């Protein structure tokens, strides 16, 4: 067998194994759900688990099977409408806010849809020639990273859906919650200057919004060695900060008052003690754990109250890009931020995992950025308005999904994700 044939076979096997592993992970994340859990949608921001399962399948069917499988016929013509998320150039789609109204197709039919499309993808990959295999491998890679994003959303959306239920359902049982102490908050200083951030396409997989490498000027800055804890955030609450407009942006102050916020999402006070709803049920707030489920508005207000600020996304990337990508990820099956520290985390503790870290940077294209061609160009670029950047991943993120250049983005009022706070400041 020639060297070229060996390389083609290796690529084929790698793609097949990655595809099967990622698809299996989605199935494992929903295996504890009851039939009724698959359909509900508590707020427009979240989607039913059934929809996530079908949409990720629609992605492979639409962008791979229809393009590369000869005479391919859609699994169900209405699925093109029901499970398209927002790709206008592909066709119209069912309103996001109404996904929870879809009792049909049944979860069994969605499982069959996933199984049949999986079989079609495996068959396609097994029989493609070298040229088309390389083309499809790139699309599969995007699809797998896309599915990992939806795996994270399955967890956060199920958590929100369960949180509004007075029964406080448990997603996964857990014997004990972590009780380790957090390390002291220290500071690491950085010189600043002219730095390069971002990635280029040839550097390995990245989304188009992470590209290209470009130069940014930074003034000297410092970054906290860890994220803000529940105990530290509780001090902010007990100082009356939710009622003090001097700490809040105007839009944030309006949101706090309109929504009646007094604490992070999923916190509730019972008999004078704070509890938080987790995927393991309702538990007492652990003061040593990273605070989570706070909005950008709350993160910015806390930083103002603490006499600090949030980092820019460039500062964050420069500070952590030499750190090992280790931490508390979905593979660890904690499904919740933890207080313990790993010995090999470097000077910036827990740079990855646990909680997404808000930055002060708005979501905008990098200089020289070019979205993907065709419908996939809608993946990121169309959302570059009224969103703020988060970095680092969370306890619901896959370890194989995150990197220093990864740019997550949400509106400043959103807090159903595992979002937290790392402080920054100007270095003297």
Short mmCIF file of C-alpha atoms in Angstrom, two decimals:
data_model
loop_
_atom_site.label_atom_id
_atom_site.label_comp_id
_atom_site.label_asym_id
_atom_site.label_seq_id
_atom_site.Cartn_x
_atom_site.Cartn_y
_atom_site.Cartn_z
CA UNK A 1 0.00 0.00 0.00
CA UNK A 2 1.35 3.45 -0.97
CA UNK A 3 2.14 6.19 1.53
CA UNK A 4 -0.73 8.23 0.11
CA UNK A 5 -3.19 5.37 0.60
CA UNK A 6 -2.02 4.93 4.18
CA UNK A 7 -2.58 8.63 4.88
CA UNK A 8 -6.05 8.53 3.32
CA UNK A 9 -7.01 5.48 5.37
CA UNK A 10 -5.69 7.11 8.53
CA UNK A 11 -7.73 10.26 7.85
CA UNK A 12 -10.83 8.17 7.13
CA UNK A 13 -10.47 6.24 10.38
CA UNK A 14 -9.83 9.38 12.43
CA UNK A 15 -12.94 11.09 11.07
CA UNK A 16 -15.08 7.99 11.60
CA UNK A 17 -13.93 7.55 15.19
CA UNK A 18 -14.39 11.25 16.05
CA UNK A 19 -17.86 11.22 14.52
CA UNK A 20 -18.98 8.13 16.43
CA UNK A 21 -17.49 9.38 19.72
CA UNK A 22 -19.18 12.78 19.54
CA UNK A 23 -22.55 11.38 18.54
CA UNK A 24 -22.35 8.89 21.40
CA UNK A 25 -21.61 11.65 23.90
CA UNK A 26 -24.86 13.43 22.99
CA UNK A 27 -26.80 10.21 23.54
CA UNK A 28 -25.10 9.69 26.91
CA UNK A 29 -25.95 13.21 28.10
CA UNK A 30 -29.68 12.63 27.61
CA UNK A 31 -29.90 9.05 28.83
CA UNK A 32 -31.25 9.99 32.31
CA UNK A 33 -34.10 12.12 30.91
CA UNK A 34 -37.71 11.06 31.04
CA UNK A 35 -39.85 11.20 27.89
CA UNK A 36 -41.58 14.37 29.09
CA UNK A 37 -38.24 16.15 29.63
CA UNK A 38 -37.37 16.07 25.94
CA UNK A 39 -40.04 18.55 24.86
CA UNK A 40 -40.26 21.42 27.36
CA UNK A 41 -38.85 24.90 26.77
CA UNK A 42 -39.13 27.12 29.83
CA UNK A 43 -37.95 30.37 28.17
CA UNK A 44 -37.17 31.36 24.55
CA UNK A 45 -33.41 31.29 25.27
CA UNK A 46 -33.41 27.53 25.87
CA UNK A 47 -34.43 24.72 23.54
CA UNK A 48 -35.90 21.29 24.26
CA UNK A 49 -33.35 18.45 24.35
CA UNK A 50 -35.23 16.76 21.51
CA UNK A 51 -34.66 19.80 19.32
CA UNK A 52 -30.91 19.84 20.02
CA UNK A 53 -30.69 16.16 19.13
CA UNK A 54 -32.55 16.68 15.86
CA UNK A 55 -30.87 19.95 14.89
CA UNK A 56 -27.35 18.57 15.17
CA UNK A 57 -28.47 15.70 12.95
CA UNK A 58 -30.06 18.10 10.46
CA UNK A 59 -26.68 19.87 10.27
CA UNK A 60 -24.91 16.76 8.93
CA UNK A 61 -27.80 15.94 6.64
CA UNK A 62 -28.02 19.46 5.19
CA UNK A 63 -24.37 20.37 4.78
CA UNK A 64 -22.87 16.94 4.04
CA UNK A 65 -25.33 14.29 2.88
CA UNK A 66 -27.28 16.55 0.53
CA UNK A 67 -24.05 17.87 -0.97
CA UNK A 68 -22.07 14.62 -1.27
CA UNK A 69 -24.51 11.70 -1.26
CA UNK A 70 -25.76 11.01 -4.78
CA UNK A 71 -29.57 11.16 -5.10
CA UNK A 72 -29.93 11.71 -1.34
CA UNK A 73 -33.53 12.22 -0.21
CA UNK A 74 -34.29 14.12 3.02
CA UNK A 75 -35.24 11.92 5.94
CA UNK A 76 -38.41 13.95 6.30
CA UNK A 77 -39.10 17.07 4.21
CA UNK A 78 -40.62 18.93 7.19
CA UNK A 79 -37.44 18.43 9.23
CA UNK A 80 -35.74 20.98 6.98
CA UNK A 81 -38.15 23.53 8.41
CA UNK A 82 -38.47 22.28 11.98
CA UNK A 83 -34.78 21.80 12.74
CA UNK A 84 -33.08 24.59 10.82
CA UNK A 85 -31.93 27.01 13.52
CA UNK A 86 -31.23 30.28 11.71
CA UNK A 87 -29.68 29.55 8.29
CA UNK A 88 -31.71 31.93 6.13
CA UNK A 89 -29.84 30.98 2.96
CA UNK A 90 -30.88 27.33 3.43
CA UNK A 91 -34.57 28.08 3.90
CA UNK A 92 -37.21 29.21 6.37
CA UNK A 93 -37.36 27.80 9.90
CA UNK A 94 -39.75 27.25 12.78
CA UNK A 95 -39.64 30.09 15.36
CA UNK A 96 -37.10 29.50 18.10
CA UNK A 97 -39.45 30.69 20.84
CA UNK A 98 -42.02 28.01 19.91
CA UNK A 99 -39.80 24.91 19.84
CA UNK A 100 -41.33 23.69 23.09
CA UNK A 101 -44.74 23.45 21.42
CA UNK A 102 -43.64 20.58 19.19
CA UNK A 103 -44.88 17.33 20.71
CA UNK A 104 -44.21 15.70 17.34
CA UNK A 105 -41.98 14.28 16.01
CA UNK A 106 -41.72 11.99 19.00
CA UNK A 107 -38.42 11.42 20.77
CA UNK A 108 -38.39 7.90 19.32
CA UNK A 109 -38.64 9.31 15.80
CA UNK A 110 -35.80 11.74 16.55
CA UNK A 111 -33.67 8.85 17.81
CA UNK A 112 -34.41 6.97 14.58
CA UNK A 113 -33.49 10.11 12.62
CA UNK A 114 -30.13 10.29 14.41
CA UNK A 115 -29.46 6.59 13.87
CA UNK A 116 -30.33 6.67 10.17
CA UNK A 117 -28.31 9.80 9.42
CA UNK A 118 -25.37 8.34 11.38
CA UNK A 119 -25.50 5.26 9.19
CA UNK A 120 -25.61 7.40 6.06
CA UNK A 121 -22.60 9.46 7.21
CA UNK A 122 -20.58 6.35 8.06
CA UNK A 123 -21.41 4.82 4.69
CA UNK A 124 -20.46 8.04 2.91
CA UNK A 125 -17.13 8.35 4.73
CA UNK A 126 -16.31 4.72 4.07
CA UNK A 127 -16.68 5.09 0.31
CA UNK A 128 -15.44 8.60 -0.54
CA UNK A 129 -12.39 9.04 -2.74
CA UNK A 130 -9.39 11.00 -1.48
CA UNK A 131 -10.41 14.42 -2.80
CA UNK A 132 -13.96 14.31 -1.51
CA UNK A 133 -12.90 12.71 1.76
CA UNK A 134 -10.68 15.70 2.52
CA UNK A 135 -13.55 18.08 1.71
CA UNK A 136 -16.05 16.18 3.83
CA UNK A 137 -13.56 15.76 6.70
CA UNK A 138 -13.45 19.57 7.08
CA UNK A 139 -17.25 19.76 7.17
CA UNK A 140 -17.46 16.88 9.66
CA UNK A 141 -14.99 18.73 11.89
CA UNK A 142 -17.23 21.79 11.89
CA UNK A 143 -20.24 19.56 12.54
CA UNK A 144 -18.60 17.84 15.50
CA UNK A 145 -17.59 21.15 17.08
CA UNK A 146 -21.11 22.39 16.43
CA UNK A 147 -22.53 19.32 18.17
CA UNK A 148 -20.24 19.87 21.16
CA UNK A 149 -21.72 23.36 21.50
CA UNK A 150 -25.18 21.81 21.57
CA UNK A 151 -24.08 19.23 24.12
CA UNK A 152 -23.26 22.14 26.42
CA UNK A 153 -26.62 23.73 25.65
CA UNK A 154 -28.42 20.47 26.45
CA UNK A 155 -27.01 20.63 30.00
CA UNK A 156 -27.68 24.32 30.60
CA UNK A 157 -31.13 24.16 29.00
CA UNK A 158 -32.16 21.08 30.98
CA UNK A 159 -30.93 22.83 34.12
CA UNK A 160 -33.11 25.86 33.46
CA UNK A 161 -36.11 23.74 32.50
CA UNK A 162 -35.75 21.72 35.71
CA UNK A 163 -35.17 24.82 37.85
CA UNK A 164 -38.68 26.17 37.36
CA UNK A 165 -40.22 22.90 38.54
CA UNK A 166 -41.18 23.06 42.26
CA UNK A 167 -40.12 19.40 42.55
CA UNK A 168 -36.53 20.45 41.73
CA UNK A 169 -35.80 17.37 39.60
CA UNK A 170 -32.35 15.82 39.66
CA UNK A 171 -30.56 15.37 36.33
CA UNK A 172 -27.78 13.17 37.75
CA UNK A 173 -27.41 11.95 41.31
CA UNK A 174 -24.22 12.88 43.13
CA UNK A 175 -23.20 11.55 46.53
CA UNK A 176 -21.45 14.68 47.79
CA UNK A 177 -20.80 18.15 46.47
CA UNK A 178 -17.22 19.38 46.44
CA UNK A 179 -16.18 21.05 49.71
CA UNK A 180 -12.55 21.97 49.06
CA UNK A 181 -11.38 25.46 49.94
CA UNK A 182 -10.52 27.95 47.24
CA UNK A 183 -7.02 29.35 46.97
CA UNK A 184 -6.31 33.00 47.89
CA UNK A 185 -6.91 35.52 45.13
CA UNK A 186 -3.55 36.79 43.94
CA UNK A 187 -2.55 38.79 40.90
CA UNK A 188 -0.26 38.20 37.94
CA UNK A 189 1.11 41.22 36.09
CA UNK A 190 1.78 41.43 32.35
CA UNK A 191 3.89 43.96 30.51
CA UNK A 192 1.54 44.62 27.63
CA UNK A 193 2.95 46.09 24.43
CA UNK A 194 2.24 45.05 20.84
CA UNK A 195 0.89 41.50 20.92
CA UNK A 196 -0.49 39.04 18.39
CA UNK A 197 -3.73 37.20 19.09
CA UNK A 198 -6.14 35.03 17.15
CA UNK A 199 -5.31 32.11 14.88
CA UNK A 200 -4.89 31.43 11.19
CA UNK A 201 -6.75 28.74 9.28
CA UNK A 202 -3.64 26.61 8.85
CA UNK A 203 -3.03 26.53 12.64
CA UNK A 204 -5.58 23.76 13.19
CA UNK A 205 -9.32 23.82 13.68
CA UNK A 206 -10.89 27.12 14.66
CA UNK A 207 -14.14 28.90 13.98
CA UNK A 208 -14.06 31.74 11.51
CA UNK A 209 -14.62 34.34 14.27
CA UNK A 210 -11.22 33.43 15.82
CA UNK A 211 -9.33 34.38 12.67
CA UNK A 212 -6.96 35.82 11.56
CA UNK A 213 -3.88 36.49 13.69
CA UNK A 214 -3.66 40.25 14.18
CA UNK A 215 -1.80 42.79 16.29
CA UNK A 216 -3.23 44.63 19.31
CA UNK A 217 -1.60 47.16 21.62
CA UNK A 218 -1.98 46.45 25.33
CA UNK A 219 -1.14 48.67 28.26
CA UNK A 220 0.40 46.83 31.25
CA UNK A 221 -2.30 44.91 33.09
CA UNK A 222 -2.86 42.35 35.82
CA UNK A 223 -5.22 39.40 36.04
CA UNK A 224 -6.61 37.62 39.09
CA UNK A 225 -5.23 34.14 39.64
CA UNK A 226 -8.74 32.68 40.04
CA UNK A 227 -12.37 33.52 39.47
CA UNK A 228 -14.68 35.18 42.01
CA UNK A 229 -16.24 32.78 44.53
CA UNK A 230 -19.79 32.52 45.85
CA UNK A 231 -18.58 33.86 49.19
CA UNK A 232 -17.04 36.94 47.60
CA UNK A 233 -20.14 37.56 45.52
CA UNK A 234 -22.32 37.14 48.61
CA UNK A 235 -20.39 40.02 50.23
CA UNK A 236 -21.36 42.14 47.21
CA UNK A 237 -25.01 41.17 47.72
CA UNK A 238 -24.92 41.78 51.47
CA UNK A 239 -23.46 45.24 50.86
CA UNK A 240 -26.73 46.10 49.12
CA UNK A 241 -25.11 46.33 45.68
CA UNK A 242 -28.25 45.19 43.85
CA UNK A 243 -29.88 48.35 45.16
CA UNK A 244 -27.00 50.77 44.51
CA UNK A 245 -27.07 52.30 41.02
CA UNK A 246 -23.52 53.70 41.26
CA UNK A 247 -22.09 50.26 40.44
CA UNK A 248 -24.25 49.50 37.43
CA UNK A 249 -24.29 50.35 33.76
CA UNK A 250 -27.51 52.14 32.81
CA UNK A 251 -28.88 49.15 30.87
CA UNK A 252 -27.81 46.84 33.68
CA UNK A 253 -29.55 48.93 36.32
CA UNK A 254 -32.73 48.96 34.22
CA UNK A 255 -32.53 45.17 33.81
CA UNK A 256 -31.96 44.56 37.52
CA UNK A 257 -35.07 46.57 38.33
CA UNK A 258 -37.22 45.19 35.50
CA UNK A 259 -36.31 41.58 36.33
CA UNK A 260 -36.16 42.00 40.10
CA UNK A 261 -32.69 40.46 40.37
CA UNK A 262 -31.32 40.12 43.90
CA UNK A 263 -28.86 37.24 43.42
CA UNK A 264 -27.35 35.02 40.72
CA UNK A 265 -29.77 32.88 38.73
CA UNK A 266 -30.73 29.61 40.49
CA UNK A 267 -30.11 31.02 43.99
CA UNK A 268 -32.93 31.06 46.53
CA UNK A 269 -33.07 31.83 50.22
CA UNK A 270 -34.75 29.40 52.63
CA UNK A 271 -34.92 29.97 56.40
CA UNK A 272 -32.13 32.52 56.20
CA UNK A 273 -29.75 30.27 54.21
CA UNK A 274 -28.84 30.53 50.54
CA UNK A 275 -29.36 27.52 48.31
CA UNK A 276 -28.65 27.05 44.63
CA UNK A 277 -30.28 24.76 42.12
CA UNK A 278 -27.81 22.46 40.38
CA UNK A 279 -28.07 19.54 37.99
CA UNK A 280 -27.79 17.42 41.16
CA UNK A 281 -30.78 19.17 42.78
CA UNK A 282 -31.12 21.99 45.30
CA UNK A 283 -28.05 22.30 47.56
CA UNK A 284 -26.65 24.87 50.00
CA UNK A 285 -24.45 27.48 48.35
CA UNK A 286 -20.79 26.48 48.72
CA UNK A 287 -18.95 29.73 49.46
CA UNK A 288 -15.68 28.38 48.01
CA UNK A 289 -17.00 27.50 44.57
CA UNK A 290 -16.79 29.90 41.61
CA UNK A 291 -19.89 32.04 41.39
CA UNK A 292 -21.87 31.23 38.26
CA UNK A 293 -25.06 32.12 36.38
CA UNK A 294 -24.32 35.84 36.51
CA UNK A 295 -24.87 38.20 33.59
CA UNK A 296 -22.33 40.58 32.07
CA UNK A 297 -24.19 43.37 33.87
CA UNK A 298 -23.67 41.64 37.22
CA UNK A 299 -20.04 40.81 36.44
CA UNK A 300 -19.32 44.42 35.51
CA UNK A 301 -21.12 45.74 38.59
CA UNK A 302 -19.21 43.36 40.86
CA UNK A 303 -15.91 44.49 39.34
CA UNK A 304 -16.88 48.12 39.89
CA UNK A 305 -17.83 47.40 43.51
CA UNK A 306 -14.51 45.58 44.04
CA UNK A 307 -12.53 48.51 42.62
CA UNK A 308 -11.36 46.46 39.65
CA UNK A 309 -12.57 45.79 36.12
CA UNK A 310 -13.17 42.92 33.71
CA UNK A 311 -10.34 41.93 31.36
CA UNK A 312 -10.49 42.58 27.65
CA UNK A 313 -10.60 39.44 25.55
CA UNK A 314 -7.09 40.21 24.29
CA UNK A 315 -5.74 40.50 27.83
CA UNK A 316 -7.37 37.20 28.73
CA UNK A 317 -5.93 35.41 25.70
CA UNK A 318 -2.42 36.76 26.24
CA UNK A 319 -2.51 35.82 29.92
CA UNK A 320 -3.62 32.20 29.49
CA UNK A 321 -2.41 31.04 26.09
CA UNK A 322 0.60 29.23 27.55
CA UNK A 323 -1.51 27.52 30.21
CA UNK A 324 -2.34 23.81 29.86
CA UNK A 325 -5.94 23.16 28.83
CA UNK A 326 -6.88 21.35 32.02
CA UNK A 327 -9.69 21.85 34.48
CA UNK A 328 -13.27 20.85 35.23
CA UNK A 329 -14.96 19.89 31.95
CA UNK A 330 -18.02 17.90 30.89
CA UNK A 331 -15.90 14.74 30.65
CA UNK A 332 -15.37 14.96 34.43
CA UNK A 333 -19.15 14.58 34.89
CA UNK A 334 -19.32 17.13 37.73
CA UNK A 335 -21.77 19.31 35.74
CA UNK A 336 -21.06 22.05 38.27
CA UNK A 337 -18.15 24.40 39.11
CA UNK A 338 -15.85 23.05 41.81
CA UNK A 339 -13.53 24.70 44.32
CA UNK A 340 -10.58 22.31 44.18
CA UNK A 341 -7.47 23.20 42.21
CA UNK A 342 -5.27 20.96 40.10
CA UNK A 343 -1.54 21.11 40.73
CA UNK A 344 -0.59 21.66 37.09
CA UNK A 345 -2.78 24.67 36.41
CA UNK A 346 0.02 27.24 36.30
CA UNK A 347 -0.01 30.78 37.59
CA UNK A 348 -3.51 31.60 36.31
CA UNK A 349 -5.63 29.07 38.19
CA UNK A 350 -8.50 27.33 36.43
CA UNK A 351 -8.12 29.31 33.23
CA UNK A 352 -10.24 26.68 31.51
CA UNK A 353 -13.41 24.91 32.59
CA UNK A 354 -15.72 25.58 35.56
CA UNK A 355 -17.23 28.88 34.33
CA UNK A 356 -17.17 30.97 31.18
CA UNK A 357 -15.48 34.26 32.06
CA UNK A 358 -17.06 37.52 30.96
CA UNK A 359 -14.76 40.05 29.31
CA UNK A 360 -15.38 43.72 28.68
CA UNK A 361 -15.02 43.21 24.91
CA UNK A 362 -17.96 43.46 22.53
CA UNK A 363 -18.33 40.73 19.92
CA UNK A 364 -16.88 42.23 16.74
CA UNK A 365 -14.95 40.84 13.75
CA UNK A 366 -11.17 40.84 13.90
CA UNK A 367 -9.27 42.97 11.35
CA UNK A 368 -9.11 40.99 8.12
CA UNK A 369 -11.77 38.52 9.23
CA UNK A 370 -13.62 36.68 6.48
CA UNK A 371 -16.65 34.47 7.28
CA UNK A 372 -16.95 31.05 5.68
CA UNK A 373 -18.36 30.89 2.17
CA UNK A 374 -21.97 29.88 1.61
CA UNK A 375 -24.59 29.13 4.25
CA UNK A 376 -21.98 28.30 6.92
CA UNK A 377 -20.96 31.95 6.77
CA UNK A 378 -24.07 32.56 8.88
CA UNK A 379 -22.63 30.45 11.72
CA UNK A 380 -20.98 33.33 13.59
CA UNK A 381 -20.77 36.60 11.67
CA UNK A 382 -24.48 37.46 11.69
CA UNK A 383 -24.46 37.70 15.51
CA UNK A 384 -21.80 40.41 15.76
CA UNK A 385 -24.13 42.93 17.35
CA UNK A 386 -25.11 43.61 20.98
CA UNK A 387 -23.14 40.63 22.33
CA UNK A 388 -20.25 40.39 24.79
CA UNK A 389 -17.29 37.99 24.61
CA UNK A 390 -16.67 35.20 27.14
CA UNK A 391 -13.56 33.02 27.35
CA UNK A 392 -12.34 29.75 28.85
CA UNK A 393 -15.18 27.23 28.73
CA UNK A 394 -17.18 25.77 31.61
CA UNK A 395 -18.00 22.58 33.47
CA UNK A 396 -20.40 21.80 30.59
CA UNK A 397 -17.77 22.34 27.85
CA UNK A 398 -15.80 19.49 26.30
CA UNK A 399 -12.06 19.64 26.95
CA UNK A 400 -11.43 18.87 23.27
CA UNK A 401 -13.57 21.84 22.24
CA UNK A 402 -11.84 24.74 24.00
CA UNK A 403 -8.64 26.69 23.26
CA UNK A 404 -7.10 30.05 24.16
CA UNK A 405 -8.45 31.74 21.03
CA UNK A 406 -12.05 30.48 21.44
CA UNK A 407 -14.62 33.30 21.45
CA UNK A 408 -18.00 32.62 23.04
CA UNK A 409 -20.64 35.35 22.97
CA UNK A 410 -23.94 36.15 24.64
CA UNK A 411 -26.12 39.17 25.26
CA UNK A 412 -25.16 41.14 28.39
CA UNK A 413 -28.36 40.15 30.23
CA UNK A 414 -28.00 36.38 29.68
CA UNK A 415 -27.20 34.19 32.67
CA UNK A 416 -28.57 30.68 32.10
CA UNK A 417 -25.11 29.54 30.97
CA UNK A 418 -22.33 28.66 33.43
CA UNK A 419 -20.96 32.22 33.38
CA UNK A 420 -18.65 33.72 35.99
CA UNK A 421 -16.18 36.50 36.79
CA UNK A 422 -12.40 36.92 36.70
CA UNK A 423 -11.15 40.36 37.72
CA UNK A 424 -8.50 42.45 36.01
CA UNK A 425 -6.77 45.73 36.66
CA UNK A 426 -4.22 48.16 35.33
CA UNK A 427 -0.62 47.37 36.32
CA UNK A 428 1.51 50.20 37.62
#
